[in-house]
Amino acid sequence: GESVGLHLPTLSVQEGDNSIINCAYSNSASDYFIWYKQESGKGPQFIIDIRSNMDKRQGQRVTVLLNKTVKHLSLQIAATQPGDSAVYFCAVDTGRRALTFGSGTRLQVQP
Amino acid sequence: DGGITQSPKYLFRKEGQNVTLSCEQNLNHDAMYWYRQDPGQGLRLIYYSQIVNDFQKGDIAEGYSVSREKKESFPLTVTSAQKNPTAFYLCASSMTLRDRSTQYFGPGTRLTVL
């Protein structure tokens, strides 16, 4: 089966710093990876995704890095802002019926 | 505005009672999903439906039931057989089951059993 974990339950950063949130997965057949942001009391929102045939993808202020050798995924947020404070999840699609979600990392941005 | 709505936002239930959570989408999506979220855990799939009048059990379906009589609606019933129902429930949809990687989530319903 698939298990997805994150390295830290909480990450605290200063406003303006870069944030890095990590995720490890277990199934080498995983072919699609997604990062979600969930603000308190709300549903998750899609941030960025990456396919297994890529190792890096950039969005607006966000970059996702994929290392298939060690089954590791990271989300980098540049110039972190207070509005970035939320829980961040990675999700993995192995081509089976459903996504497998990680437990989430809470990002706290200090002013 | 296109999107997914869930109601109510907060729900309280007495032990032994069934309760139904609403999920409606106007995105014209075929596939819909129900997840349960507990503190410190990832989302766990309860049920999913890839098309009207079809639904399949997810990983933690025991104590739950669903129906999919209309494309836009996928209500979840939490029955008295669910031993630990207090949780945050999220509904999601995607264009098709094949597009499950691009799911849109509702705002969630927080269920508390008293």
CSV table of N, CA and C in Angstrom, one decimal, chain A residues 32 34 36 38 41-46 49 89 93-104, chain B residues 9 33 35 37 40-43 45 48 57-59 88 90 97 100-103 105-108:
chain,number,residue,atom,x,y,z
A,32,TYR,N,1.9,10.7,-9.6
A,32,TYR,CA,1.4,12.1,-9.6
A,32,TYR,C,1.4,12.5,-8.2
A,34,ILE,N,0.6,15.9,-5.5
A,34,ILE,CA,-0.1,17.2,-5.4
A,34,ILE,C,0.2,17.8,-4.0
A,36,TYR,N,-1.5,20.5,-1.3
A,36,TYR,CA,-2.7,21.3,-0.9
A,36,TYR,C,-2.4,22.2,0.3
A,38,GLN,N,-4.5,24.1,3.4
A,38,GLN,CA,-5.8,24.1,4.1
A,38,GLN,C,-5.7,25.1,5.2
A,41,GLY,N,-10.5,25.6,9.4
A,41,GLY,CA,-11.9,25.5,9.2
A,41,GLY,C,-12.4,25.5,7.8
A,42,LYS,N,-11.4,25.3,6.9
A,42,LYS,CA,-11.8,25.3,5.4
A,42,LYS,C,-11.3,24.0,4.8
A,43,GLY,N,-11.8,23.8,3.6
A,43,GLY,CA,-11.4,22.6,2.8
A,43,GLY,C,-10.0,22.9,2.2
A,44,PRO,N,-9.3,21.8,1.8
A,44,PRO,CA,-8.0,22.0,1.1
A,44,PRO,C,-8.1,22.7,-0.2
A,45,GLN,N,-7.1,23.4,-0.6
A,45,GLN,CA,-7.0,24.1,-1.9
A,45,GLN,C,-5.8,23.6,-2.6
A,46,PHE,N,-5.9,23.3,-3.9
A,46,PHE,CA,-4.8,22.9,-4.7
A,46,PHE,C,-3.8,24.0,-4.8
A,49,ASP,N,1.2,20.8,-8.5
A,49,ASP,CA,1.3,19.4,-8.7
A,49,ASP,C,2.6,19.1,-9.6
A,89,PHE,N,-0.6,19.8,2.9
A,89,PHE,CA,-0.7,18.4,2.7
A,89,PHE,C,0.0,18.0,1.4
A,93,ASP,N,-0.8,10.0,-6.0
A,93,ASP,CA,-1.7,9.2,-6.8
A,93,ASP,C,-0.9,8.1,-7.4
A,94,THR,N,-1.3,6.9,-7.1
A,94,THR,CA,-0.6,5.7,-7.6
A,94,THR,C,-1.3,5.1,-8.8
A,95,GLY,N,-2.4,5.7,-9.3
A,95,GLY,CA,-3.2,5.2,-10.4
A,95,GLY,C,-4.3,4.3,-9.9
A,96,ARG,N,-4.4,4.1,-8.6
A,96,ARG,CA,-5.5,3.3,-8.0
A,96,ARG,C,-6.7,4.2,-7.9
A,97,ARG,N,-7.6,3.8,-7.1
A,97,ARG,CA,-8.9,4.5,-7.0
A,97,ARG,C,-8.9,5.8,-6.3
A,98,ALA,N,-7.9,6.1,-5.5
A,98,ALA,CA,-8.0,7.3,-4.6
A,98,ALA,C,-6.6,7.8,-4.4
A,99,LEU,N,-6.6,9.1,-4.0
A,99,LEU,CA,-5.3,9.7,-3.6
A,99,LEU,C,-5.0,9.2,-2.1
A,100,THR,N,-3.7,9.2,-1.8
A,100,THR,CA,-3.3,9.0,-0.4
A,100,THR,C,-2.7,10.3,0.1
A,101,PHE,N,-3.2,10.8,1.2
A,101,PHE,CA,-2.9,12.1,1.8
A,101,PHE,C,-1.9,11.9,2.9
A,102,GLY,N,-1.0,12.8,3.0
A,102,GLY,CA,-0.2,12.9,4.2
A,102,GLY,C,-0.9,13.6,5.3
A,103,SER,N,-0.3,13.6,6.5
A,103,SER,CA,-1.0,14.1,7.7
A,103,SER,C,-0.9,15.6,7.8
A,104,GLY,N,-0.1,16.2,7.1
A,104,GLY,CA,0.0,17.7,7.1
A,104,GLY,C,1.1,18.3,7.9
B,9,LYS,N,-22.2,23.7,8.6
B,9,LYS,CA,-20.8,23.9,8.9
B,9,LYS,C,-20.4,23.2,10.2
B,33,TYR,N,-16.5,12.6,-3.8
B,33,TYR,CA,-15.8,11.9,-2.8
B,33,TYR,C,-16.2,12.4,-1.4
B,35,TYR,N,-14.5,12.4,2.5
B,35,TYR,CA,-13.3,12.1,3.3
B,35,TYR,C,-13.6,12.5,4.8
B,37,GLN,N,-11.4,13.7,8.3
B,37,GLN,CA,-10.2,14.3,8.7
B,37,GLN,C,-10.2,14.3,10.2
B,40,GLY,N,-4.1,15.5,13.2
B,40,GLY,CA,-2.8,14.8,13.1
B,40,GLY,C,-2.8,13.7,12.1
B,41,GLN,N,-3.9,13.6,11.3
B,41,GLN,CA,-4.0,12.5,10.3
B,41,GLN,C,-4.3,13.1,9.0
B,42,GLY,N,-3.9,12.3,7.9
B,42,GLY,CA,-4.3,12.7,6.6
B,42,GLY,C,-5.8,12.4,6.3
B,43,LEU,N,-6.3,12.9,5.2
B,43,LEU,CA,-7.7,12.6,4.8
B,43,LEU,C,-7.8,11.2,4.5
B,45,LEU,N,-10.5,8.3,2.9
B,45,LEU,CA,-11.6,8.1,2.0
B,45,LEU,C,-12.7,7.3,2.6
B,48,TYR,N,-16.8,7.0,-2.5
B,48,TYR,CA,-16.7,7.8,-3.7
B,48,TYR,C,-17.7,7.3,-4.7
B,57,LYS,N,-17.2,1.8,-1.8
B,57,LYS,CA,-16.7,2.0,-0.5
B,57,LYS,C,-15.2,2.5,-0.6
B,58,GLY,N,-14.8,3.4,0.3
B,58,GLY,CA,-13.4,3.7,0.4
B,58,GLY,C,-12.8,2.9,1.5
B,59,ASP,N,-11.8,3.5,2.1
B,59,ASP,CA,-11.0,2.8,3.1
B,59,ASP,C,-11.7,2.6,4.5
B,88,PHE,N,-14.0,16.0,11.2
B,88,PHE,CA,-14.2,17.0,10.2
B,88,PHE,C,-14.4,16.3,8.9
B,90,LEU,N,-15.1,16.2,4.8
B,90,LEU,CA,-14.8,16.9,3.6
B,90,LEU,C,-15.4,16.2,2.4
B,97,LEU,N,-13.5,10.3,-12.4
B,97,LEU,CA,-12.6,9.5,-11.5
B,97,LEU,C,-11.2,9.5,-12.0
B,100,ARG,N,-9.1,12.3,-10.7
B,100,ARG,CA,-9.1,12.4,-9.2
B,100,ARG,C,-7.9,13.3,-8.7
B,101,SER,N,-6.9,13.4,-9.5
B,101,SER,CA,-5.7,14.2,-9.0
B,101,SER,C,-6.1,15.7,-8.9
B,102,THR,N,-7.1,16.1,-9.6
B,102,THR,CA,-7.6,17.5,-9.5
B,102,THR,C,-8.9,17.5,-8.9
B,103,GLN,N,-8.9,17.4,-7.6
B,103,GLN,CA,-10.2,17.5,-6.8
B,103,GLN,C,-10.4,18.8,-6.2
B,105,PHE,N,-12.4,20.8,-3.2
B,105,PHE,CA,-13.0,20.4,-1.9
B,105,PHE,C,-14.0,21.5,-1.5
B,106,GLY,N,-15.0,21.0,-0.7
B,106,GLY,CA,-15.9,21.9,-0.1
B,106,GLY,C,-15.3,22.4,1.2
B,107,PRO,N,-16.1,23.3,1.9
B,107,PRO,CA,-15.5,23.9,3.1
B,107,PRO,C,-15.6,23.0,4.3
B,108,GLY,N,-16.2,21.8,4.3
B,108,GLY,CA,-16.2,20.9,5.4
B,108,GLY,C,-17.4,21.1,6.3
